[in-house]
Short mmCIF file of C-alpha atoms and ligand atoms in Angstrom, two decimals:
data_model
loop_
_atom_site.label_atom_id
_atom_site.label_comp_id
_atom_site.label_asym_id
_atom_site.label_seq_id
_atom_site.Cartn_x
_atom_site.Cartn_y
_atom_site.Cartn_z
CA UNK A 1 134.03 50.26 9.21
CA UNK A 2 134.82 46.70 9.80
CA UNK A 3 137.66 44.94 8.01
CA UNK A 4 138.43 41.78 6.44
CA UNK A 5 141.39 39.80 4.63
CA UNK A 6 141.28 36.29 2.68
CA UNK A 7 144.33 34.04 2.51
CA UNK A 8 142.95 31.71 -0.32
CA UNK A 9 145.19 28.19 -0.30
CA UNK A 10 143.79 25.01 -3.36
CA UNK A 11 141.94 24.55 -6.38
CA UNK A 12 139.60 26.95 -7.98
CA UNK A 13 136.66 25.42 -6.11
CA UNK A 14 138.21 27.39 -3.15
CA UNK A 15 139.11 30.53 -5.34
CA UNK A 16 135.39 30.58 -5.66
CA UNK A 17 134.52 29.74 -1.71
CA UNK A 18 136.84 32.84 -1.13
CA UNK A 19 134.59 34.52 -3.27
CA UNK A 20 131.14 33.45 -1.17
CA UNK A 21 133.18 34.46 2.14
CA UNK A 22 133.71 38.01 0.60
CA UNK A 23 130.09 37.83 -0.37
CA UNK A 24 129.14 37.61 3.00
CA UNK A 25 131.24 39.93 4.82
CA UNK A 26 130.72 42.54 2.19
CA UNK A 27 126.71 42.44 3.22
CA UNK A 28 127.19 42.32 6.72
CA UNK A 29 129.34 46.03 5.71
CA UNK A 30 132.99 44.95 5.96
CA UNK A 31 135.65 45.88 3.21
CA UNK A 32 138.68 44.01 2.06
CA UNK A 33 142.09 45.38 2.68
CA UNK A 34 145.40 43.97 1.40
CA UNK A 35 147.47 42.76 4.94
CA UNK A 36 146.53 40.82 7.20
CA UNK A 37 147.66 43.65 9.80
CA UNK A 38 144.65 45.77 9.38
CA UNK A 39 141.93 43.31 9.13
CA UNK A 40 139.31 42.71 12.04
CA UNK A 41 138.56 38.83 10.59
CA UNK A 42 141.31 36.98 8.75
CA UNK A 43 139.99 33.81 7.13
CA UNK A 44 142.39 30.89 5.68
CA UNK A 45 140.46 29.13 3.04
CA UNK A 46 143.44 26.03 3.38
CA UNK A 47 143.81 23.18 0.71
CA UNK A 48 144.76 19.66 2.08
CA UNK A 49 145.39 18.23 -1.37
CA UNK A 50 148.75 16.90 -0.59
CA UNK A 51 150.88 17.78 2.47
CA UNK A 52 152.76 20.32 1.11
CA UNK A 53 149.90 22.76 0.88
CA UNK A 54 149.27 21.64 4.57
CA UNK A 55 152.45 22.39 5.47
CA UNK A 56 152.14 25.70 4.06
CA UNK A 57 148.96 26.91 5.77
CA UNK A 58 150.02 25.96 8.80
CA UNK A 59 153.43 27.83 8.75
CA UNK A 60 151.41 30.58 8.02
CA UNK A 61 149.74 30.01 10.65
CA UNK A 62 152.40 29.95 12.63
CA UNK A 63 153.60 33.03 11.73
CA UNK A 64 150.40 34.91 12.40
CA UNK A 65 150.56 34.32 16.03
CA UNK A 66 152.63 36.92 17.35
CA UNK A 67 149.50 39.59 15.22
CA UNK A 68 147.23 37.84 17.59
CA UNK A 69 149.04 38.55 20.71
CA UNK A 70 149.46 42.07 19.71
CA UNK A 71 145.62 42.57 18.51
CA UNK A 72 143.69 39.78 20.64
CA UNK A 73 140.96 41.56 18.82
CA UNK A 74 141.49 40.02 15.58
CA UNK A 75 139.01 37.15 14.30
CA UNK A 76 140.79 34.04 12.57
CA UNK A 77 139.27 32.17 11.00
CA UNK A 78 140.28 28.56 9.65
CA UNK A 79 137.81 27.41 6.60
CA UNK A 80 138.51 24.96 3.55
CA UNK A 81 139.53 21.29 3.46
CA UNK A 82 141.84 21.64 6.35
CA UNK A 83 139.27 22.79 8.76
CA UNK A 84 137.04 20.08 7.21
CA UNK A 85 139.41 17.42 8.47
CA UNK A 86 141.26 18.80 11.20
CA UNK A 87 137.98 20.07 12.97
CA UNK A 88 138.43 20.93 16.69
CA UNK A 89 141.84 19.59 16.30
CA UNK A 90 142.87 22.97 14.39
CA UNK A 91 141.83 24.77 17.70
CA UNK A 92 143.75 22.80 20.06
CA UNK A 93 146.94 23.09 17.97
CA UNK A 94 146.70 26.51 17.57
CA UNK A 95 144.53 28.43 20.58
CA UNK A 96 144.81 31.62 18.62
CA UNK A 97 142.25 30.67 16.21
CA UNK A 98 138.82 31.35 17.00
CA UNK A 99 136.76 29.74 14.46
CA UNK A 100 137.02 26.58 12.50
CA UNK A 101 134.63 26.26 9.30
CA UNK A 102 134.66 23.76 6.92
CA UNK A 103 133.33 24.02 3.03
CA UNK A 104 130.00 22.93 3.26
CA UNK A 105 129.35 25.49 6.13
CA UNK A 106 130.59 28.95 4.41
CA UNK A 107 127.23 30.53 5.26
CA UNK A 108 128.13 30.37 8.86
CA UNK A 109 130.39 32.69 8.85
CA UNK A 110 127.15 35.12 8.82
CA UNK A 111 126.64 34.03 12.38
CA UNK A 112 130.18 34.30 13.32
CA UNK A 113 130.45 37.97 12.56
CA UNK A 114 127.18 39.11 13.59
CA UNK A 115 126.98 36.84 16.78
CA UNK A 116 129.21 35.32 19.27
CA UNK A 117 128.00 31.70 18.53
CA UNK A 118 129.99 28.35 18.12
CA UNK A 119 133.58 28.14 17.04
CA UNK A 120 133.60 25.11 15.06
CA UNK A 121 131.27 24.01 12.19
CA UNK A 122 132.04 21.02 10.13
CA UNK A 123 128.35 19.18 9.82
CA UNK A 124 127.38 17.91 6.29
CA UNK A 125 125.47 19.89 4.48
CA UNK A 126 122.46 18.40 3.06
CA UNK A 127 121.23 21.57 2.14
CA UNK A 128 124.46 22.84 0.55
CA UNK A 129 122.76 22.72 -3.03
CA UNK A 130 119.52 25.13 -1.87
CA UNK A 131 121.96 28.06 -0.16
CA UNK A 132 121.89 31.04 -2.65
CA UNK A 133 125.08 33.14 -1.02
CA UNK A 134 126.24 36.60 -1.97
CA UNK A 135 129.42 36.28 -4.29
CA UNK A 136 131.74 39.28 -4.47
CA UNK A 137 133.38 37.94 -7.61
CA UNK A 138 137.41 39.02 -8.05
CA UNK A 139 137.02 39.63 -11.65
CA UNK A 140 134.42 41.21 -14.18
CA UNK A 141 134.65 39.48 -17.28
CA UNK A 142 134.72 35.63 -16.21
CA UNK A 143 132.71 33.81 -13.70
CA UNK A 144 132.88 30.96 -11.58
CA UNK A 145 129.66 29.09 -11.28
CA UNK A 146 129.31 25.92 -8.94
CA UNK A 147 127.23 23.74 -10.60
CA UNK A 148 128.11 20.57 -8.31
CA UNK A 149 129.77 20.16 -4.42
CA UNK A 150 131.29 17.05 -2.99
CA UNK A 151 132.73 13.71 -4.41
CA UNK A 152 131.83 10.21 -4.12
CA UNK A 153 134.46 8.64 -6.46
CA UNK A 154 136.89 7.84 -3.63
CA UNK A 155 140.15 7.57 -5.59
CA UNK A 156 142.43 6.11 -3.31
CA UNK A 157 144.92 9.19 -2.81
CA UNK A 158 142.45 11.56 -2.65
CA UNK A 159 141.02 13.52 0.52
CA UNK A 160 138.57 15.39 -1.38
CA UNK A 161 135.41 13.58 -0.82
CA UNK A 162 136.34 13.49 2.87
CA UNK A 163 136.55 16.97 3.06
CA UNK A 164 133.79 18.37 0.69
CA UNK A 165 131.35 14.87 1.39
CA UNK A 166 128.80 13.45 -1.23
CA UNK A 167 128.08 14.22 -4.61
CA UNK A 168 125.19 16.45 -4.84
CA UNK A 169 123.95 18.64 -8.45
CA UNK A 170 122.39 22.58 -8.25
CA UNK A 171 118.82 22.51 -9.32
CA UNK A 172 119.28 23.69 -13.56
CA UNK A 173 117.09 26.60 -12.79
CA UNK A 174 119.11 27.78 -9.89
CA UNK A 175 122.36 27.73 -11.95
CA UNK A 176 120.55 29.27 -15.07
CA UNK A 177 119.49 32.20 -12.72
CA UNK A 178 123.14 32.38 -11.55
CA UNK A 179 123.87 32.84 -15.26
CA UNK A 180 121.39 35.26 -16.52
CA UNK A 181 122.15 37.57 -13.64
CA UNK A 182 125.99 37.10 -14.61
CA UNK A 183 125.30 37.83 -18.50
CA UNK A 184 123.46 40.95 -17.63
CA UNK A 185 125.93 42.04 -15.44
CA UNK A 186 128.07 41.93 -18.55
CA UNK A 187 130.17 38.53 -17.65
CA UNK A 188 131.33 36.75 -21.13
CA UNK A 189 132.62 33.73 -19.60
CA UNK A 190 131.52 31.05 -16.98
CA UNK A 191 133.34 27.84 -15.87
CA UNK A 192 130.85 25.56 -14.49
CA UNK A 193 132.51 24.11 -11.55
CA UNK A 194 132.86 20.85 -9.49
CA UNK A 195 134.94 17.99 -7.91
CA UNK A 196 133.41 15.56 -11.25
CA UNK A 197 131.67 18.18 -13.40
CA UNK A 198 130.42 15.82 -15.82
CA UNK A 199 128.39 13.70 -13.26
CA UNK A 200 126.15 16.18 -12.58
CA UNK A 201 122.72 15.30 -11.92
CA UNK A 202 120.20 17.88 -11.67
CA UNK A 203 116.55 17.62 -13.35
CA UNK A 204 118.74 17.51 -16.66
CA UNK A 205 121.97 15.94 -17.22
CA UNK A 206 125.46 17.58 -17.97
CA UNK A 207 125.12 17.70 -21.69
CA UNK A 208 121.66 18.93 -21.21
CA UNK A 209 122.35 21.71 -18.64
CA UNK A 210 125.30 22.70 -21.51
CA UNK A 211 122.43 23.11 -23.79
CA UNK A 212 120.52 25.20 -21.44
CA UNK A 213 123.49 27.53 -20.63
CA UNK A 214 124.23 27.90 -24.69
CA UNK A 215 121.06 30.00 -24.97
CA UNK A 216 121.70 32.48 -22.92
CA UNK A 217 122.76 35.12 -25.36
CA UNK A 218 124.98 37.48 -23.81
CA UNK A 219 127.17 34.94 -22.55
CA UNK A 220 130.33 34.33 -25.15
CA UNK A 221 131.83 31.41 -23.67
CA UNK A 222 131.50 28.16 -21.57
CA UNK A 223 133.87 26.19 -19.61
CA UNK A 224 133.85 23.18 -17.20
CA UNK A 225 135.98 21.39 -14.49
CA UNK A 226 136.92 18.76 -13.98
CA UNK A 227 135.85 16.05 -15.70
CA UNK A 228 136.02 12.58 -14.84
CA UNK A 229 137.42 10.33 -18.00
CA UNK A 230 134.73 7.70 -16.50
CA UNK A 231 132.09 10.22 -17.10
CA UNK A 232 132.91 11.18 -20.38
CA UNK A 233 129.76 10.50 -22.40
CA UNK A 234 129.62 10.61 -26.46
CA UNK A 235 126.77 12.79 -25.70
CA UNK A 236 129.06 15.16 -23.86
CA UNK A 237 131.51 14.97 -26.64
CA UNK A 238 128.92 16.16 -29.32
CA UNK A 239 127.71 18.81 -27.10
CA UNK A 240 131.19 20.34 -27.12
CA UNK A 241 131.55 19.40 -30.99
CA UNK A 242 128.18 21.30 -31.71
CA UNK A 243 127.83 23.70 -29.10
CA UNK A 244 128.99 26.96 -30.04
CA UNK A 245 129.57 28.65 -26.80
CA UNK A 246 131.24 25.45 -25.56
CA UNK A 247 134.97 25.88 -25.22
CA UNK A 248 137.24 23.41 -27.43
CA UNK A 249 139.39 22.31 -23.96
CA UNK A 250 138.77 19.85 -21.40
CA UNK A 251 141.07 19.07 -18.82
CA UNK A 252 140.70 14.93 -18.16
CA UNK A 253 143.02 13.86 -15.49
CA UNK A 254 144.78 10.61 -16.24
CA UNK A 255 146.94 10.48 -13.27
CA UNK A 256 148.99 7.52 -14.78
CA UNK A 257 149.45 5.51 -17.84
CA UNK A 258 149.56 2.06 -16.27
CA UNK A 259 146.50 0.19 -15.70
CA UNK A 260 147.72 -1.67 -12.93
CA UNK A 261 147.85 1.84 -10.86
CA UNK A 262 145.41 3.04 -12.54
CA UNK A 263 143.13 -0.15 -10.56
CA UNK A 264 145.12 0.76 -6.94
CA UNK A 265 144.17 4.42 -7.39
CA UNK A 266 140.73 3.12 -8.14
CA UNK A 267 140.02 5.94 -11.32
CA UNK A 268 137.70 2.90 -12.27
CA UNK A 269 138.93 3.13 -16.31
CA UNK A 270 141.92 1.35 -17.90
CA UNK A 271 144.04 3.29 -19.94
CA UNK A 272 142.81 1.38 -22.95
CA UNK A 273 139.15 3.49 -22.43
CA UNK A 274 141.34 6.57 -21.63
CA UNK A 275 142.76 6.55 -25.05
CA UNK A 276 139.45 5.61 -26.47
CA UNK A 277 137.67 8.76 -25.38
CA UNK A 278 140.91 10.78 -26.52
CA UNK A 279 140.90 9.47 -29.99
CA UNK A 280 137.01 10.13 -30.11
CA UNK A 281 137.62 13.63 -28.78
CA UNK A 282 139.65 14.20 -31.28
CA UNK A 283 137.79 12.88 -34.16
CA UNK A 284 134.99 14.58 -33.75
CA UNK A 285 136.69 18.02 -32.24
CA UNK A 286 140.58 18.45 -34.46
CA UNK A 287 140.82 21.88 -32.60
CA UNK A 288 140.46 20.55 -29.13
CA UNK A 289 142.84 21.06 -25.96
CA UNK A 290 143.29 18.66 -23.40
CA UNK A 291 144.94 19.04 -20.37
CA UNK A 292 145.67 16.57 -17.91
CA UNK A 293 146.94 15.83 -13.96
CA UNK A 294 149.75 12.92 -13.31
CA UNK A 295 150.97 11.67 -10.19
CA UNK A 296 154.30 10.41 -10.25
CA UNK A 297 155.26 7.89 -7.72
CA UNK A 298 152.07 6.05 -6.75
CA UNK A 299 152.56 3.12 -4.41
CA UNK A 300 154.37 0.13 -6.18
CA UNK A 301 154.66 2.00 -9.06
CA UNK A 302 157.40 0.27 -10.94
CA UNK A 303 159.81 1.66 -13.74
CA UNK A 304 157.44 -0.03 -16.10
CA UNK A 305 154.33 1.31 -14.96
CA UNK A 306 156.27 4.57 -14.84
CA UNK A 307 157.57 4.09 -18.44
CA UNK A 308 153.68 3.53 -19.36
CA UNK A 309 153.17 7.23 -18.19
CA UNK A 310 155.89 8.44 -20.48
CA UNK A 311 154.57 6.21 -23.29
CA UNK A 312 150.93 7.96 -23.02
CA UNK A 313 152.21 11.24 -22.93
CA UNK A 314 154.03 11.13 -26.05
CA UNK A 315 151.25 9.48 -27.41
CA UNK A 316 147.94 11.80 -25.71
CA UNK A 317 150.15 14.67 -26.49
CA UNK A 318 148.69 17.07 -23.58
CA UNK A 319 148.43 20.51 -24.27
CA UNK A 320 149.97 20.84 -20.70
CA UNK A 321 149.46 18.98 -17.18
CA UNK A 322 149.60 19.11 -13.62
CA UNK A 323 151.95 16.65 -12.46
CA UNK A 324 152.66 15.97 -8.80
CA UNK A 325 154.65 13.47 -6.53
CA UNK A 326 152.25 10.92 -4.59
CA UNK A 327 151.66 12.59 -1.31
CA UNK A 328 150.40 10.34 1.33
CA UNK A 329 146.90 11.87 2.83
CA UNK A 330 145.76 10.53 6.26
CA UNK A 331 142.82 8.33 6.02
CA UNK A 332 142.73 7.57 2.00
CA UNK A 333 143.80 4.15 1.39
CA UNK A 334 146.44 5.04 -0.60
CA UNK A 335 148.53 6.17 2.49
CA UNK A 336 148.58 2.96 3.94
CA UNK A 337 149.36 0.85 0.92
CA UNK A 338 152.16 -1.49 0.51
CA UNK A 339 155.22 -0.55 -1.70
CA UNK A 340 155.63 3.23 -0.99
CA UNK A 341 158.32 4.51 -2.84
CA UNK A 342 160.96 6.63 -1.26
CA UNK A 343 161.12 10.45 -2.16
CA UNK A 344 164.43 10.34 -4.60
CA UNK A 345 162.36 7.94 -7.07
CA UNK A 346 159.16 10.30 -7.19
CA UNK A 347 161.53 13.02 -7.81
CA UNK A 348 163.04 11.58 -10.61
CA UNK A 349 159.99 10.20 -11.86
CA UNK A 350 157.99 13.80 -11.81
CA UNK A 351 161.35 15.20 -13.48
CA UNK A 352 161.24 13.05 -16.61
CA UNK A 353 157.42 13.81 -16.62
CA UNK A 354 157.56 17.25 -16.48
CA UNK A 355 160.65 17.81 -18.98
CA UNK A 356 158.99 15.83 -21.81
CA UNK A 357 155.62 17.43 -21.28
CA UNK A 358 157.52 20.93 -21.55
CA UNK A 359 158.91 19.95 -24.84
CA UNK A 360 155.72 19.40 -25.82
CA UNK A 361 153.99 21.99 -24.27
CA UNK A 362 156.28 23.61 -26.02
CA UNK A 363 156.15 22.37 -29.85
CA UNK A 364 152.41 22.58 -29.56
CA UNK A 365 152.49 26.41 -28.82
CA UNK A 366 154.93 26.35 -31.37
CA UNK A 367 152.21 24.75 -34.01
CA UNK A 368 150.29 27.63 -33.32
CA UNK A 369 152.20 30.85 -34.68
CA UNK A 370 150.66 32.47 -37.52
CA UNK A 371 147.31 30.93 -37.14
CA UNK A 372 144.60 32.99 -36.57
CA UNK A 373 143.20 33.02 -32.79
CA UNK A 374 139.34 34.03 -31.45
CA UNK A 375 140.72 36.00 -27.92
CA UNK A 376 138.38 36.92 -25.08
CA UNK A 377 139.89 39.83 -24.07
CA UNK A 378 140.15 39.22 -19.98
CA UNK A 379 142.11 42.54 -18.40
CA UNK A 380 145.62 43.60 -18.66
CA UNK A 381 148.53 41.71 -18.36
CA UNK A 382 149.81 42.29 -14.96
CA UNK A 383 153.93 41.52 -16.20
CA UNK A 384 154.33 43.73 -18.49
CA UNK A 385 151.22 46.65 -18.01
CA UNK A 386 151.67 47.50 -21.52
CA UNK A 387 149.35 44.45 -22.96
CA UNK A 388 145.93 43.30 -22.51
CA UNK A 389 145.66 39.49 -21.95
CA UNK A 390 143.13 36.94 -22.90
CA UNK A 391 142.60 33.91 -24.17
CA UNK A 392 142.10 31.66 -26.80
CA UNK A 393 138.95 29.14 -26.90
CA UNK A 394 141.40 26.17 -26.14
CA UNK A 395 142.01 27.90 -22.52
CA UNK A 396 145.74 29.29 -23.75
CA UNK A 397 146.94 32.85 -22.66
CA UNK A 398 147.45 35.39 -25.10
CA UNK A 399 148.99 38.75 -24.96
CA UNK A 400 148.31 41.84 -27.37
CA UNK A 401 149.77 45.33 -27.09
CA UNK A 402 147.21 48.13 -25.86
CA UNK A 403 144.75 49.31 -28.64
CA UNK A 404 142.32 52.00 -28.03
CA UNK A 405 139.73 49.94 -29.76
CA UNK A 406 139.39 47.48 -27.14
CA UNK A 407 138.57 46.73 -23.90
CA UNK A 408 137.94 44.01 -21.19
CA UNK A 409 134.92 41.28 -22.34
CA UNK A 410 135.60 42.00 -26.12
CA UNK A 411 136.65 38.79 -28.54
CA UNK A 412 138.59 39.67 -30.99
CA UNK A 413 140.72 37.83 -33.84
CA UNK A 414 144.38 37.68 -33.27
CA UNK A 415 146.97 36.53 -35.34
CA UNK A 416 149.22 34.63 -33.16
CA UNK A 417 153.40 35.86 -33.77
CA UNK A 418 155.19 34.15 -30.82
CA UNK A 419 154.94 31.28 -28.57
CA UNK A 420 156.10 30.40 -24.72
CA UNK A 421 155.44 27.30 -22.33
CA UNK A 422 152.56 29.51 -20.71
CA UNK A 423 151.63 32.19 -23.24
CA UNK A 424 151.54 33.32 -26.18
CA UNK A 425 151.58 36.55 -28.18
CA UNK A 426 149.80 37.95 -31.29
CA UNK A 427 148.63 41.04 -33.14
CA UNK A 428 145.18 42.35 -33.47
CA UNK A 429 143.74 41.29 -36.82
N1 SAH B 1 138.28 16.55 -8.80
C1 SAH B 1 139.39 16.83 -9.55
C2 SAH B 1 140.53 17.45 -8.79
C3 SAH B 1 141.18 16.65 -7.79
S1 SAH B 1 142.58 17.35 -7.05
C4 SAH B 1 139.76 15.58 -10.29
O1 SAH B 1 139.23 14.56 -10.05
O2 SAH B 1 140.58 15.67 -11.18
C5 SAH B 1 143.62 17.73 -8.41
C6 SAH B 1 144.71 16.76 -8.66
O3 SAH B 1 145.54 16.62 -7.54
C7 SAH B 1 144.27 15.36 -8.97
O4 SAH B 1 143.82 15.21 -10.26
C8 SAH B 1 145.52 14.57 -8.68
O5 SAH B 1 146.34 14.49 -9.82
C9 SAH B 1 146.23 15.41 -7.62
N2 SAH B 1 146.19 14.75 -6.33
C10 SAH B 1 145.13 14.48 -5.55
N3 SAH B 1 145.49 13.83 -4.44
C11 SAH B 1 146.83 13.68 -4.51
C12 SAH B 1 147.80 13.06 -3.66
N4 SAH B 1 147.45 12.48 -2.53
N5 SAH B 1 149.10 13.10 -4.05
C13 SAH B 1 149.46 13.67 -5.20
N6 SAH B 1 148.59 14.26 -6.04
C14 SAH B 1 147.29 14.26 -5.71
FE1 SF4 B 2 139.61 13.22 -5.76
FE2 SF4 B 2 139.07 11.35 -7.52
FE3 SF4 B 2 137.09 12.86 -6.53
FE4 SF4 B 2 138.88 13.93 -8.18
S1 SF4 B 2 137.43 12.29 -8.68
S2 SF4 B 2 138.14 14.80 -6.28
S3 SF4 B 2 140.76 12.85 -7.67
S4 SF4 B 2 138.33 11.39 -5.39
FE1 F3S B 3 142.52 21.45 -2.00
FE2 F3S B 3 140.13 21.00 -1.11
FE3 F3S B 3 140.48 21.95 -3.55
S1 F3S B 3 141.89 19.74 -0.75
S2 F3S B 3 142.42 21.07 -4.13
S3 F3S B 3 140.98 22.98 -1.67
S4 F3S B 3 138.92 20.53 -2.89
#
């Protein structure tokens, strides 16, 4: 019996690539174990997003060598966004890995295992959208589903369409196949994944595949990320307004709330249409969530542009965010911009933006006690062992104490009795 173990670094699109890689070496007869120490392949599914995730793959890295030395035996493997980049590069650094396997080439790692081939693959993938891969999916009552790969919208910080290269849409039938087998499996959830969800293009359009997916009957809920605020049709807003399996949350990164960086990061919308397409989401949905991402610090990002952020927060009212300092990326345009701010200011700036979005994090879940909450019921909550968590259409965690009456992939009503930052709690009603 062969072995394998998955370090999983980045965004849920690699959560879900982790997923394909256990596919594979599940079929080809390996198992999973829980170290490192006792695997016979070792795969690092590394996130380049900004350089502290770098940094920490490659510490870990680092530390791995001395397991090499002792078991020259052991397969590692190097796949994700930093192989994509790094290539060869990876190899040279660090001669104890063997293999070097970026995300549009998962399905090599078939060849890897079952014959001594290449040790780096980081073509484009023309095909990526026709390869049907084995999933072995972590959890039971949600699914990931990629509906999309790649990114041509080239925002000026971002690496991501240099590592997972051009847009390309899933044939509809494909992903409704995907779906159907999921449902009668017993999944309750999907979230339709990709770098722009809400550009995809397959022989319907996003709205239209939404449609598709809110027929299948055994499926309770449907989610999506991320959406691009450019992409944000009124057609796309109705089909979350009248769709019933179509979860009231989207997450719509702003980044900032200055048009003038808005323009150098190249998002292609002012914040004017930004707070258009909020006030219509709104309107037409009163019970929606929305979630954002901010980067504090952009280059030339002045107190005023800053101050614009803080004004559009208090006005958006987020849910909750994502809020980062600018990290430079090599090769984005961003990195070599004039007017790069020194590390004290994006401190400061991410400070102020991440203590007022607590407090109102923090009222919001506060607006919710006593209301009455629809809960998919997702497994038990792993802090305490003594609840089952879920959560509630708008994409917030809920705890409820153990009942005998339910179980994992049930929705139930829960009246909602007291509220954190990141969760909530309530009693089956
Ligand atoms: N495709 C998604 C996810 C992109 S990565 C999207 O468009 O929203 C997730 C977030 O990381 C981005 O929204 C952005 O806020 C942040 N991010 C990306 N590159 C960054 C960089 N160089 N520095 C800081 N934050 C960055
Ligand atoms: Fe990056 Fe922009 Fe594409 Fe998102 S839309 S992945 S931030 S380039
Ligand atoms: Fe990271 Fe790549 Fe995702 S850079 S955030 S793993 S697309």
């Amino acid at each position: 019996m062969k072995h394998y173990y998955i370090e999983t670094f980045g965004c849920q699109m690699n959560v879900h690539d982790s997923e394909k890689m256990a596919g594979i070496l599940k079929s080809e007869g390996y198992t999973a174990v829980g170290s490192a120490e006792d695997a016979d392949i070792l795969i690092f599914n590394t996130c380049s997003i900004r350089q502290k995730a770098e940094q920490k793959f490659f510490s870990e890295l680092g530390r791995i060598k001395s397991l090499k030395k002792r078991r020259p035996d052991l397969k590692i493997a190097v796949a994700g966004c930093i192989a994509q980049q790094e290539g060869i590069k990876i190899i040279e650094r660090a001669p104890h890995v063997d293999y070097v396997v970026g995300p549009q080439n998962i399905s090599a790692l078939k060849d890897i295992i079952t014959s001594q081939s290449d040790s780096v693959f980081t073509d484009d993938n023309l095909a990526i959208t026709e390869i049907e891969l084995p999933i072995e999916r972590r959890d039971n009552v949600r699914a990931w589903v990629n509906i999309m790969y790649g990114c041509n919208n080239f925002c000026s910080y971002c690496i991501v369409p240099y590592t997972r290269g051009r847009e390309r849409s899933r044939a509809s039938q494909s992903i409704i196949n995907e779906i159907k087998d999921l449902a009668e499996k017993g999944y309750k959830e999907v979230t339709l994944l990709g770098q722009n969800v809400n550009s995809y293009k397959g022989n319907v359009d996003f709205p239209g595949l939404l449609k598709e997916i809110n027929k299948i009957e055994e499926i309770k809920r449907i989610r999506f990320v991320t959406s691009h605020p450019k992409d944000l049709s009124d057609e796309l807003i109705y089909a979350i307004r009248d769709l019933d399996k179509v979860c009231e949350h989207i997450h719509l990164p702003l980044q900032s709330g200055s048009s003038k960086v808005l323009a150098l990061m190249n998002r292609k919308y002012t914040y004017a249409d930004y707070i258009k397409k909020i006030e219509q989401l709104k309107r037409e949905i009163p019970e929606i969530a929305i979630t954002s991402d901010i980067i504090a610090g952009f280059p030339q990002e002045t107190d005023e542009d800053h101050n614009d952020t803080i004004k559009a927060l208090k006005e958006v009212e987020f849910d909750s965010i994502f809020a980062f300092k600018f990290s430079p990326r090599p090769g984005t345009k961003a990195s070599t911009m004039d007017g790069q701010l020194p590390d004290d200011i994006k401190s400061n700036r991410l400070s102020e933006i991440l203590e007022l979005q607590n407090k109102i994090t923090e009222r919001k879940n506060n607006g919710l006690k006593g209301t009455i909450q629809e809960v998919l019921i997702e497994g038990v909550d792993e802090k305490t062992s003594n609840k089952f968590s879920g959560r509630t259409r708008t994409n917030k965690v809920v705890n409820v104490l153990f009942d005998s009456t339910i179980k994992p992939g049930d929705t139930i009503k829960v009246k909602i009795t007291t509220a954190r930052r990141h969760s909530l709690e309530g009693e089956i009603v």
